CSV table of C-alpha atoms in Angstrom, one decimal:
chain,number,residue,atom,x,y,z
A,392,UNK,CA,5.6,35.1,-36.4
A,393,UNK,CA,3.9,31.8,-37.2
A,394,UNK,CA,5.1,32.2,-41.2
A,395,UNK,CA,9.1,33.1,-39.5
A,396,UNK,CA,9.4,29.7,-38.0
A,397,UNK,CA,7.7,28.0,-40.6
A,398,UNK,CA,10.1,29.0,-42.7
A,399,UNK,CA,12.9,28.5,-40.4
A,400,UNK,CA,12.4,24.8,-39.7
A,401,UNK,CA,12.4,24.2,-43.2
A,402,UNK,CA,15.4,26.2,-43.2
A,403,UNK,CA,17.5,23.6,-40.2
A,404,UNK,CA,15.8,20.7,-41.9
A,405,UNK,CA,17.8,21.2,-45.2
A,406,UNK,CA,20.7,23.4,-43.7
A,407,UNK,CA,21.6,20.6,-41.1
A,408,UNK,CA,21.4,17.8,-42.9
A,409,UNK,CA,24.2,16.4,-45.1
A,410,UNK,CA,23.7,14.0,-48.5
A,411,UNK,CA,21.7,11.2,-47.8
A,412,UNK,CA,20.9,11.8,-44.6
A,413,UNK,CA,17.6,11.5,-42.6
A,414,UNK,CA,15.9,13.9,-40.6
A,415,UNK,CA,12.7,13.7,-38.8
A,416,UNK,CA,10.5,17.3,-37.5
A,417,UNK,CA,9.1,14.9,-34.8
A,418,UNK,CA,10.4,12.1,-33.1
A,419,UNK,CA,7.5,10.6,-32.6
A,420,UNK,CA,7.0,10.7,-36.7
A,421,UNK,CA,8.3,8.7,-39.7
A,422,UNK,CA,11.7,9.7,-41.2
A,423,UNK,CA,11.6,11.2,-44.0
A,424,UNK,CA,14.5,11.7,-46.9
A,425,UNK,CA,16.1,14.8,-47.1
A,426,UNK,CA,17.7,15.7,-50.7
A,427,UNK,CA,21.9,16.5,-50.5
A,428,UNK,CA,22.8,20.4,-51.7
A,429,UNK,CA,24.1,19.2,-55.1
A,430,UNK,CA,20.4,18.3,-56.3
A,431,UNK,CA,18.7,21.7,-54.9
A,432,UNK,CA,19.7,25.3,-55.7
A,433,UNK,CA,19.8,28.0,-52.9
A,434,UNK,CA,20.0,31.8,-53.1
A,435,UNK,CA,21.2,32.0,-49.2
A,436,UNK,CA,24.5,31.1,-47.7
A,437,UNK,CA,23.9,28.4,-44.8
A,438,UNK,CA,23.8,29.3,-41.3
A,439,UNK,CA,27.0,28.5,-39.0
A,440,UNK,CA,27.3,25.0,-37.3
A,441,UNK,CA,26.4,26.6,-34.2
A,442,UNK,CA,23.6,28.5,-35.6
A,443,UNK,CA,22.3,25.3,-36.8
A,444,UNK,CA,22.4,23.3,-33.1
A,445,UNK,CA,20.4,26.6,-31.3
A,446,UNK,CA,17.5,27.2,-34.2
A,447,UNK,CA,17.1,23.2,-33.8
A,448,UNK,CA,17.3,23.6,-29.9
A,449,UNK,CA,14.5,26.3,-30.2
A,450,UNK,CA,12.5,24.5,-32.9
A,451,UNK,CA,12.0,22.0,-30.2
A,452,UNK,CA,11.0,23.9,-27.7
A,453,UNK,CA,8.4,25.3,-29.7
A,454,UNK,CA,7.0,21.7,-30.7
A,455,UNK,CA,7.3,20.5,-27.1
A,456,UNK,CA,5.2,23.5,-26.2
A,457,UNK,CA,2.4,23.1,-28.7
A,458,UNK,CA,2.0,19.7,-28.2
A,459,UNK,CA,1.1,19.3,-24.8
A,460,UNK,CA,0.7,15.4,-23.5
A,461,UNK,CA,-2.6,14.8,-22.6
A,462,UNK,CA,-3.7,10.9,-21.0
A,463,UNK,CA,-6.7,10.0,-23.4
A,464,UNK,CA,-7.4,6.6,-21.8
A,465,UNK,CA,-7.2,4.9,-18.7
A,466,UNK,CA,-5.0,2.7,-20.5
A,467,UNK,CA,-2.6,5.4,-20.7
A,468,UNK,CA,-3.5,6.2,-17.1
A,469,UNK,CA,-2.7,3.0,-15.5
A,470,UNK,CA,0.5,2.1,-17.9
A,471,UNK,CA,1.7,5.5,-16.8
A,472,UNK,CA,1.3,3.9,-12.9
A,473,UNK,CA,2.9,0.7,-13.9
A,474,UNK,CA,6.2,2.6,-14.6
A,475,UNK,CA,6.0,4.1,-11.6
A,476,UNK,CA,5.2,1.1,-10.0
A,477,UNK,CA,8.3,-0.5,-11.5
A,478,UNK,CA,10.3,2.0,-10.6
A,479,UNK,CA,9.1,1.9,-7.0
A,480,UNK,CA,10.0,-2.0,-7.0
A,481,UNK,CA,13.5,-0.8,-8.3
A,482,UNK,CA,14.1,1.5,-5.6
A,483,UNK,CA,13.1,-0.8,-2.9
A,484,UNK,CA,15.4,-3.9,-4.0
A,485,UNK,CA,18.0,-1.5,-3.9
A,486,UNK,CA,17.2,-0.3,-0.4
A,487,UNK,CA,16.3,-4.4,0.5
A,488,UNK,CA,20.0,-5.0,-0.8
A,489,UNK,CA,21.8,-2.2,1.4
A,490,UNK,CA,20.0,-3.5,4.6
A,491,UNK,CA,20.4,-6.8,3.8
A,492,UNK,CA,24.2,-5.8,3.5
A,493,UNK,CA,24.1,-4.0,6.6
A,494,UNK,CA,22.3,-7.4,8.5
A,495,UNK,CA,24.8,-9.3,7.4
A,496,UNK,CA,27.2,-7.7,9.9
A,497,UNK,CA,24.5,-9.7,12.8
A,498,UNK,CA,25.4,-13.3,13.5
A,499,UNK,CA,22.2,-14.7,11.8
A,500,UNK,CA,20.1,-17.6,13.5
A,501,UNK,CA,20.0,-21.3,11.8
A,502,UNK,CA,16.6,-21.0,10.0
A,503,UNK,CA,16.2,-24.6,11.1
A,504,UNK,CA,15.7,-23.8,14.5
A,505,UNK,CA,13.9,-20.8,14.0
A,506,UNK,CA,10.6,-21.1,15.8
A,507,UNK,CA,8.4,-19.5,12.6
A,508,UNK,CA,10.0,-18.6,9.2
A,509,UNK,CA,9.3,-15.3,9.4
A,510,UNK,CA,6.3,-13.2,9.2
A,511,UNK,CA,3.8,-13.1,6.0
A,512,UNK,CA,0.9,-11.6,5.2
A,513,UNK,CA,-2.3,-12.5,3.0
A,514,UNK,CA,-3.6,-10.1,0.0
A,515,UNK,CA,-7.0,-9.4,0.9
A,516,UNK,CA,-7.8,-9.3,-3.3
A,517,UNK,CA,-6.1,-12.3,-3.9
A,518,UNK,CA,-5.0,-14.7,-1.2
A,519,UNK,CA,-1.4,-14.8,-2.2
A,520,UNK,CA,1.2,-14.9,1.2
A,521,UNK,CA,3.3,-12.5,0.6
A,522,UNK,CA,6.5,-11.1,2.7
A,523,UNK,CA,6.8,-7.3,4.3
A,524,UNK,CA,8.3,-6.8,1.0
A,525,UNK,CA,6.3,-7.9,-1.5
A,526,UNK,CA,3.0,-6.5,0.2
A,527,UNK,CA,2.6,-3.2,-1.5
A,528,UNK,CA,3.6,-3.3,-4.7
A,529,UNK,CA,1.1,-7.1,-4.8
A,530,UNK,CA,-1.3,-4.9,-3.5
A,531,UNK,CA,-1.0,-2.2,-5.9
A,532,UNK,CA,-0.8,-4.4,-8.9
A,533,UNK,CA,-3.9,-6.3,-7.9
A,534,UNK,CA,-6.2,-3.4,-7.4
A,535,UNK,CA,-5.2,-1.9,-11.2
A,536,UNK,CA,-5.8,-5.5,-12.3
A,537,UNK,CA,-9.3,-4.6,-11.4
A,538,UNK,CA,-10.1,-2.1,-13.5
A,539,UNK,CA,-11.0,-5.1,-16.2
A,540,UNK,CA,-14.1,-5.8,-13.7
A,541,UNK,CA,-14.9,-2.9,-12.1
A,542,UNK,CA,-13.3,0.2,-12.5
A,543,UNK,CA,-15.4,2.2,-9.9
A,544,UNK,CA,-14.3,-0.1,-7.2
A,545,UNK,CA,-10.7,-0.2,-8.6
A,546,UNK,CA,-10.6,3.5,-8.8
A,547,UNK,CA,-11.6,3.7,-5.2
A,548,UNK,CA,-9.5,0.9,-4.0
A,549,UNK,CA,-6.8,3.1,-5.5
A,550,UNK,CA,-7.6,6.5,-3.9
A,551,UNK,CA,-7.7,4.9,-0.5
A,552,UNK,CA,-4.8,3.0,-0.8
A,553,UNK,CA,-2.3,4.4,-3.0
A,554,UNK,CA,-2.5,8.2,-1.3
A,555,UNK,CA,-0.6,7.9,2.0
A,556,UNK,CA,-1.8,11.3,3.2
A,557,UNK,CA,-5.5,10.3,4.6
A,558,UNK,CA,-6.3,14.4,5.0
A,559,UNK,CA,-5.8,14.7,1.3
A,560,UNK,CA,-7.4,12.1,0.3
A,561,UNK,CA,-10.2,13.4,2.1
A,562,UNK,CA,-10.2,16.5,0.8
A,563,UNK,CA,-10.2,15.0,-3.0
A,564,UNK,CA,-13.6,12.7,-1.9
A,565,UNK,CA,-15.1,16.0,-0.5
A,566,UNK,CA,-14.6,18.0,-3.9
A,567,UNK,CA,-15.4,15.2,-6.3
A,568,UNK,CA,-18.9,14.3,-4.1
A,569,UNK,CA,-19.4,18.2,-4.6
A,570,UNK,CA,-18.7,17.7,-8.1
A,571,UNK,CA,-21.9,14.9,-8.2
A,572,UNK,CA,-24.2,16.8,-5.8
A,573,UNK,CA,-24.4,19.5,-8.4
A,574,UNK,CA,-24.6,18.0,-11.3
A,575,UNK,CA,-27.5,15.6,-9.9
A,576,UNK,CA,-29.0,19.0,-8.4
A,577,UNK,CA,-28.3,21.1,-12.0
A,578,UNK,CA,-28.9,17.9,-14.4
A,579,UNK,CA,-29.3,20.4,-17.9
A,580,UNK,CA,-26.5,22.9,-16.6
A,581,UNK,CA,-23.5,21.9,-19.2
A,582,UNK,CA,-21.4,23.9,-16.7
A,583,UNK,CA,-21.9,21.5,-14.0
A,584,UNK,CA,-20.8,18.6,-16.1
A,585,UNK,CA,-17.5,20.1,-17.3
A,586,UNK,CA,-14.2,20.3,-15.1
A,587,UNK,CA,-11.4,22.6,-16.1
A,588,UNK,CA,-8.3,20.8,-15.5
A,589,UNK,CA,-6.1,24.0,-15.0
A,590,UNK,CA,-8.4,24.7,-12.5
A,591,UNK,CA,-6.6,26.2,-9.2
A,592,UNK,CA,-9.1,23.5,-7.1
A,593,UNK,CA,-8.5,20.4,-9.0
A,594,UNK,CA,-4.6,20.7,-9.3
A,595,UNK,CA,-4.8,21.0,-5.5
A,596,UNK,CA,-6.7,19.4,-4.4
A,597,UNK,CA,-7.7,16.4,-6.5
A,598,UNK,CA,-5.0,15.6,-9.5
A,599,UNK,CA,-2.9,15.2,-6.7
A,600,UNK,CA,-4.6,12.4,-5.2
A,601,UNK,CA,-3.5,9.1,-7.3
A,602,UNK,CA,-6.5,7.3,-8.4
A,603,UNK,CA,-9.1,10.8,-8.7
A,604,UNK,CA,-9.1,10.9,-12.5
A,605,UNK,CA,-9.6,7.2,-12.8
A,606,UNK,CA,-12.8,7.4,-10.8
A,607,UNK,CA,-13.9,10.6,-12.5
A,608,UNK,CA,-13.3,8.3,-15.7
A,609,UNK,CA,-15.2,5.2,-14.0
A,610,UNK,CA,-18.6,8.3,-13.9
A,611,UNK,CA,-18.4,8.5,-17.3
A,612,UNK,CA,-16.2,11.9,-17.5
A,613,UNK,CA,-13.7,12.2,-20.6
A,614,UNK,CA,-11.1,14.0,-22.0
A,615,UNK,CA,-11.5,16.7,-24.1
A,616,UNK,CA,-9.8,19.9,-25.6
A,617,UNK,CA,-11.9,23.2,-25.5
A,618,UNK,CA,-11.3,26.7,-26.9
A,619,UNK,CA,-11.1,29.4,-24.0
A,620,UNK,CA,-12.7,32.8,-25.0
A,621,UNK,CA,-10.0,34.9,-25.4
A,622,UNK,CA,-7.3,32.4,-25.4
A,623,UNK,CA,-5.4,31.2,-28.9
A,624,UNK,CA,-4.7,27.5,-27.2
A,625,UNK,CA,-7.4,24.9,-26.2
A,626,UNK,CA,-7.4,23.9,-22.7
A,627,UNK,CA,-8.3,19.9,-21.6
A,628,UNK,CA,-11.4,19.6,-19.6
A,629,UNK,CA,-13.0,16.3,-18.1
A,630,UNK,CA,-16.8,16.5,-19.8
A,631,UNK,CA,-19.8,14.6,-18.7
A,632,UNK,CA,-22.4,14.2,-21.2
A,633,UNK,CA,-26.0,14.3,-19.9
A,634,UNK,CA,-27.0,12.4,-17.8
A,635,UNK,CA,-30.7,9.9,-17.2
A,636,UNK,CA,-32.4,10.5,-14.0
A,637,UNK,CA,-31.2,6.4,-13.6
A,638,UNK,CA,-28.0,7.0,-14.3
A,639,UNK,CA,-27.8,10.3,-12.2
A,640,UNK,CA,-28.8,7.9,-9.5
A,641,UNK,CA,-25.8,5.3,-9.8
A,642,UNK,CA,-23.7,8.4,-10.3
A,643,UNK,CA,-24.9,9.0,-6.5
A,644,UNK,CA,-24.7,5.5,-5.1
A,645,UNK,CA,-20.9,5.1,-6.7
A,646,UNK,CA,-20.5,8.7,-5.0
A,647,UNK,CA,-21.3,7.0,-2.0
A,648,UNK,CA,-18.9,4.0,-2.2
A,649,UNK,CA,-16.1,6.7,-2.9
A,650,UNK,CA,-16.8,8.1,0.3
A,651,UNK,CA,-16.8,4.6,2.4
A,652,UNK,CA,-13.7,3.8,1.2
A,653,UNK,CA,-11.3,2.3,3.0
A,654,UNK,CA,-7.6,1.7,2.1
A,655,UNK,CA,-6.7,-2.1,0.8
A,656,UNK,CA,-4.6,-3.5,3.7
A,657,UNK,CA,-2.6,-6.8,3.8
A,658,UNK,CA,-3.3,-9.2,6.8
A,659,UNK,CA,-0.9,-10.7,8.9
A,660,UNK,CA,-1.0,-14.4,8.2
A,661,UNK,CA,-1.0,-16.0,11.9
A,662,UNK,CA,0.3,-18.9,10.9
A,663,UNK,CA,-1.5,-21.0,13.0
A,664,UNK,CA,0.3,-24.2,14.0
A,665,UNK,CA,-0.6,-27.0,16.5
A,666,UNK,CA,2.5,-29.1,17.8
A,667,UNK,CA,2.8,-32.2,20.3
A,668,UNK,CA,3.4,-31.7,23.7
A,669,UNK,CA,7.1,-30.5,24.0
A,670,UNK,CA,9.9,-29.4,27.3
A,671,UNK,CA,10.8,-26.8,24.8
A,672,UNK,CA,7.2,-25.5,25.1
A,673,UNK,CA,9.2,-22.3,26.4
A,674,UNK,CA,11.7,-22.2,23.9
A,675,UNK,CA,11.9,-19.4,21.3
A,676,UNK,CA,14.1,-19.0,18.8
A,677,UNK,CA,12.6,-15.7,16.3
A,678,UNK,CA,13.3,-14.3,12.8
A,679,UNK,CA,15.1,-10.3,13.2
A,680,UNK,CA,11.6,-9.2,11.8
A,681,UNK,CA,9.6,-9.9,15.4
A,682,UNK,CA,11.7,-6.7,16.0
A,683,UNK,CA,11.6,-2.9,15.4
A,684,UNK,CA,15.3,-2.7,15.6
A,685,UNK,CA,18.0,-2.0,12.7
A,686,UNK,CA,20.7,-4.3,12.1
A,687,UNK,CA,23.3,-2.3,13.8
A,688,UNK,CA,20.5,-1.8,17.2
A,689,UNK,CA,19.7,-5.2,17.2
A,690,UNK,CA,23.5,-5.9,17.4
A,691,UNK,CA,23.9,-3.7,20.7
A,692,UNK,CA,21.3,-5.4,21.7
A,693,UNK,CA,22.8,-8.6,21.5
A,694,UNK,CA,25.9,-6.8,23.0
A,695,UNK,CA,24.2,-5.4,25.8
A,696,UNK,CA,22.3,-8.5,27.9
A,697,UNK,CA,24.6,-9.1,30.3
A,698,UNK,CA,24.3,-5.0,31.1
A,699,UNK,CA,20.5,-5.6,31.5
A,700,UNK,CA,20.7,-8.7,33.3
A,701,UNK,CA,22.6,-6.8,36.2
A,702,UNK,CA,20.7,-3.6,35.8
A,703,UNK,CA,17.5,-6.1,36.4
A,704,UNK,CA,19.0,-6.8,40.1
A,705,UNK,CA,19.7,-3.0,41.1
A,706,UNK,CA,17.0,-0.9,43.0
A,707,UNK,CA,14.6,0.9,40.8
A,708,UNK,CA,11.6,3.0,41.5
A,709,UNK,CA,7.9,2.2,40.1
A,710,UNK,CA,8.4,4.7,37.4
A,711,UNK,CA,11.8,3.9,36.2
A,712,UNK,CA,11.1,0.4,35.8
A,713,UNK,CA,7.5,1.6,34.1
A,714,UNK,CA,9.4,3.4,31.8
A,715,UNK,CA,11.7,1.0,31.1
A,716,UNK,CA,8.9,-1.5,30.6
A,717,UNK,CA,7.5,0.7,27.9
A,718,UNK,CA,10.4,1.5,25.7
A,719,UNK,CA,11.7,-2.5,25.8
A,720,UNK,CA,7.8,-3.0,24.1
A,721,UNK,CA,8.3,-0.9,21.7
A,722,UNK,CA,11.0,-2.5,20.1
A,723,UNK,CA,8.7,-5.1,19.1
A,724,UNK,CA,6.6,-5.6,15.9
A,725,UNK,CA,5.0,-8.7,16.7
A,726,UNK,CA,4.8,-11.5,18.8
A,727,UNK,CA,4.5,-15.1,18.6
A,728,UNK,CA,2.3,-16.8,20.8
A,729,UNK,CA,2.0,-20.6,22.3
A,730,UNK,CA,-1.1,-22.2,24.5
A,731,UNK,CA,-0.9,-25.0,26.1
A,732,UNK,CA,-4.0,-26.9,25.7
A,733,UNK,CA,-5.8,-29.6,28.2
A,734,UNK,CA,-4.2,-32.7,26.3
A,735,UNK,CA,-0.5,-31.3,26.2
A,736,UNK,CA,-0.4,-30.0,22.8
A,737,UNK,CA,0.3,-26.9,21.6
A,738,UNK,CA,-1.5,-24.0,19.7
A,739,UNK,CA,1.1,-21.5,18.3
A,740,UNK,CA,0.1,-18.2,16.0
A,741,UNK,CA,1.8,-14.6,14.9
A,742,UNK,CA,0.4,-11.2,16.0
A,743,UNK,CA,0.8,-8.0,16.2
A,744,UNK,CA,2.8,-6.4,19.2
A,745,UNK,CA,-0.5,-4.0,19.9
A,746,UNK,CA,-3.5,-6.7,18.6
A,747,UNK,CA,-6.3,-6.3,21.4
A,748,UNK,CA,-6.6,-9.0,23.7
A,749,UNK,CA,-10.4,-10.2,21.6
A,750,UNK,CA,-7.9,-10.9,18.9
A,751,UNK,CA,-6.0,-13.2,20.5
A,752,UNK,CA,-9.2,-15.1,21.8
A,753,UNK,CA,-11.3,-15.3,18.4
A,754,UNK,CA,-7.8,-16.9,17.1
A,755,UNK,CA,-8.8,-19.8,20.0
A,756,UNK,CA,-12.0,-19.6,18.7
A,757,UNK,CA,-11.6,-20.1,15.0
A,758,UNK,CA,-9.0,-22.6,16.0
A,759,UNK,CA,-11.2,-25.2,18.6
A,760,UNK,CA,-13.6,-27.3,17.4
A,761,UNK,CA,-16.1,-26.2,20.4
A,762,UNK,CA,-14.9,-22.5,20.4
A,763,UNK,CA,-18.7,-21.3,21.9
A,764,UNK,CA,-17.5,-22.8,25.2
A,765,UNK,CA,-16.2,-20.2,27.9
A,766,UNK,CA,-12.6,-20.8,28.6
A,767,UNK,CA,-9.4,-18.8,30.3
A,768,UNK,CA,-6.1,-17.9,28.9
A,769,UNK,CA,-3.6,-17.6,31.8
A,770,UNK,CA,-0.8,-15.6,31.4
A,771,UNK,CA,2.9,-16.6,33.0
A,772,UNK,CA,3.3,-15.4,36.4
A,773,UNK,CA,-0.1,-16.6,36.6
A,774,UNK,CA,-2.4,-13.5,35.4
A,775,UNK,CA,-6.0,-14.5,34.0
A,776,UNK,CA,-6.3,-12.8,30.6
A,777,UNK,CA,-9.7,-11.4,30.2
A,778,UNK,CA,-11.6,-11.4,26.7
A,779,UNK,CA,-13.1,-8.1,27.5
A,780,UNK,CA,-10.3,-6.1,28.1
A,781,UNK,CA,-9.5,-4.0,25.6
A,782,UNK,CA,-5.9,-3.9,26.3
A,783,UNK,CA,-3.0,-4.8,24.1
A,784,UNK,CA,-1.0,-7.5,23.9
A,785,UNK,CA,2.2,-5.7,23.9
A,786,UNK,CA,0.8,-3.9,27.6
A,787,UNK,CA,0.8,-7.6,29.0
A,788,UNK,CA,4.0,-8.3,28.4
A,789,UNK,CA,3.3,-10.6,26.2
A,790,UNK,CA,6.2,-9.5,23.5
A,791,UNK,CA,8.6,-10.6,21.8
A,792,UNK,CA,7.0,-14.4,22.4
A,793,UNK,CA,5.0,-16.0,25.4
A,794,UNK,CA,3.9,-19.6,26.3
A,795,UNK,CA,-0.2,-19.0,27.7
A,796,UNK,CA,-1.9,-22.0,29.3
A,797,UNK,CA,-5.6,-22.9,28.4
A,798,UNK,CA,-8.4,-24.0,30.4
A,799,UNK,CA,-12.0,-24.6,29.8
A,800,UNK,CA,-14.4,-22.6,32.3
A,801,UNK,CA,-14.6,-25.1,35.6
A,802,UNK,CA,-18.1,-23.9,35.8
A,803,UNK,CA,-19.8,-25.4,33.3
A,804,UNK,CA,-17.7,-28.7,32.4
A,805,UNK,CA,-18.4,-29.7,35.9
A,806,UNK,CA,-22.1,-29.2,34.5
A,807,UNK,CA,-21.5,-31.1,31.3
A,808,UNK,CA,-20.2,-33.7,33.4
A,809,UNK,CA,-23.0,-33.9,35.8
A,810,UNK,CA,-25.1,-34.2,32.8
A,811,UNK,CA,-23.3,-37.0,31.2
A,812,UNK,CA,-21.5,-35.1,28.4
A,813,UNK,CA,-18.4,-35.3,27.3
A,814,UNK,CA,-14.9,-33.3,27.4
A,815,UNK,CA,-14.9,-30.8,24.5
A,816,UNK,CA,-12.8,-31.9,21.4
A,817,UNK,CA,-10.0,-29.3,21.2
A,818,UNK,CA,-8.0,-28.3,17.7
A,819,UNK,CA,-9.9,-28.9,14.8
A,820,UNK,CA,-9.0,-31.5,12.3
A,821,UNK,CA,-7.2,-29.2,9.8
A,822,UNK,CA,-4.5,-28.4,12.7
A,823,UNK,CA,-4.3,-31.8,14.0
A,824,UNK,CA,-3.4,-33.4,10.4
A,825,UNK,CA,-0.6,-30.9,10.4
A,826,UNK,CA,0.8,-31.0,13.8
A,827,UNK,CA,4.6,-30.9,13.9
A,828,UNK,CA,6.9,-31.4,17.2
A,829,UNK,CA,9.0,-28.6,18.6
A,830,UNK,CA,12.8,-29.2,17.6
């Protein structure tokens, strides 16, 4: 069978091709010349046009067969993610441009008098502000970046963080720590050290996890093609060689960061800002992306105040107006908060519709120059927020926006004063040489 085809591609080489033309048995291989019929003799009559086109067809599917493509490198590997990557970029422009297409149907707000831009976040790897946008694919480019320094951590930054699916993911950590467990149990057994990537298992339940391969790499595993008793073609394995009783013990500890893993998040960016004390204090004005609305909802909703304003005034039960109370927070993302601070000014920051309420007083924290001191947060209407509670934000009403009102605990400044000490210095420094006023 092998000698048939043999001598049928030599056959559609010189059959197909005309004088002077070049042909090439591989794509991937240099083209070589191919003599014209007048300088060759032939005993056969050539096949039919048609002919020609399926034996070539065929030909081809035979090559494509036999030569399987196998990633050799993690080079290969992560160029492989950067297309997809790219194309993933592609695909969300294009989905950026029909919304912003559809948005552009909503009367848009003078960015001028916006209260805050917009809402950013901060790559955790390397500092950059980024948009809602820009976050993932940042992200995702920074942690292959990392393979240069450490691909362990770079593989595991990539198995938590690229894989959506946490229950998969999980099952991929469970099968690879398996993997280590025995091999550090059976250090001589070859068996132990060698994965069969046609295995049922590993198609799965681990190549289908983005970033498993690359740590199996990161342990020291590497491609190879192995003959199968009984089998004519090779089959690729990953193959550890063996291993040191030291190095079967980092083998355990990098196990061990696998499995503490957690996925590579952006963080909002609060934006802190400190202004002077302002009557439009109360005012907001906010970006569409404070809200979990679509262009076309956000456009009823516009629509649809005046309808709410006299709903407001008709009789409702308890639960009816609990319920409405609930759905009106969830069209929030986040929310932008101001405090009013002891010498007029004012503290604002970005969170999350459902931050805890500690979140909200470790920003005052990090923000006052004597944070240590107790102090209240008081809520409008007149509701003392309490540190403690682990209630969110979004449950105080404190969404889309809110102007809170701090003071220190009475307690112990009337102690400090008694004592001869002085008021507290509020912001610090870095706010103050930045403070704005409200427009």
């Amino acid at each position: 069978m092998k000698k048939f085809f043999d001598d049928f591609k030599k056959d559609i080489k010189f059959k197909s091709a005309g004088p002077g033309k070049k042909l090439t048995e591989d794509t991937s291989a240099k083209p070589e010349v191919v003599q014209g019929r007048s300088s060759v003799k032939h005993d056969r009559h050539a096949p039919s046009e048609g002919a020609q086109r399926a034996g070539a067809a065929a030909l081809a599917r035979i090559e494509q067969h036999q030569k399987p493509k196998v990633h050799t490198s993690q080079d290969a590997i992560r160029t492989q993610v950067k297309r997809e990557l790219e194309a993933e970029a592609a695909a969300l422009a294009e989905k950026e441009k029909a919304a912003a297409a559809e948005g552009s149907k909503v009367p848009v707000k003078d960015p001028t008098l916006l209260s805050v831009s917009g809402v950013y976040f901060i790559c955790p790897l390397t500092g950059a502000t980024l948009t809602k946008s820009e976050r993932e694919i940042h992200i995702k480019e920074a942690i292959l970046m990392r393979f240069e320094e450490d691909a362990v951590e770079a593989s595991v930054m990539m198995m938590h963080t690229f894989n959506k699916d946490r229950e998969k993911v999980k099952a991929a950590v469970d099968i690879i720590s398996k993997y280590v467990e025995n091999i550090c149990k059976n250090p001589t057994e070859e068996k132990y050290r060698k994965i069969k990537l046609s295995n049922k298992v590993f198609q799965e339940k681990v190549k289908s996890v983005e970033g498993s391969r690359e740590f199996l790499q990161a342990l020291g595993f590497t491609s190879v093609m192995l003959p199968i008793e009984g089998q004519e073609e090779e089959e690729e394995f990953l193959v550890l060689p063996e291993q040191s009783p030291d190095a079967l013990e980092l083998m355990k500890e990098r196990r061990d960061r696998l499995q503490r893993g957690e996925p590579v998040r952006a963080q909002l960016d609060r934006q802190p800002q400190a202004f002077r004390q302002s009557p439009n204090a109360h005012r907001f004005e906010l970006p569409p992306e404070f809200y979990n609305l679509t262009a076309e909802e956000l456009k009823r909703e516009q629509q649809q105040r005046s309808e709410l304003v006299e709903k407001s005034a008709m009789l409702r039960t308890k639960a009816m107006r609990e319920k409405e109370e609930q759905r009106e927070r969830r069209k929030y993302n986040y929310t932008l908060l101001r405090v009013r601070l002891p010498d007029g000014n004012l503290l604002q920051g970005t969170f999350y519709a459902w931050d805890r309420m500690p979140v909200l007083f470790s920003f005052m924290r990090e923000s006052l120059v004597d944070g240590w001191q107790p102090f209240e947060l008081i809520a409008p209407g007149g509701q003392k927020l309490q540190e403690s509670e682990d209630i969110a934000l979004a449950e105080c009403n404190l969404v889309p926006a809110a102007l809170l009102t701090f003071a220190w605990d009475a307690a112990v400044q009337a102690d400090i004063a008694a004592a001869g000490g002085k008021s507290p210095t509020l912001l610090k420094p870095e706010l103050l040489e930045n403070i704005r006023s409200l427009s």
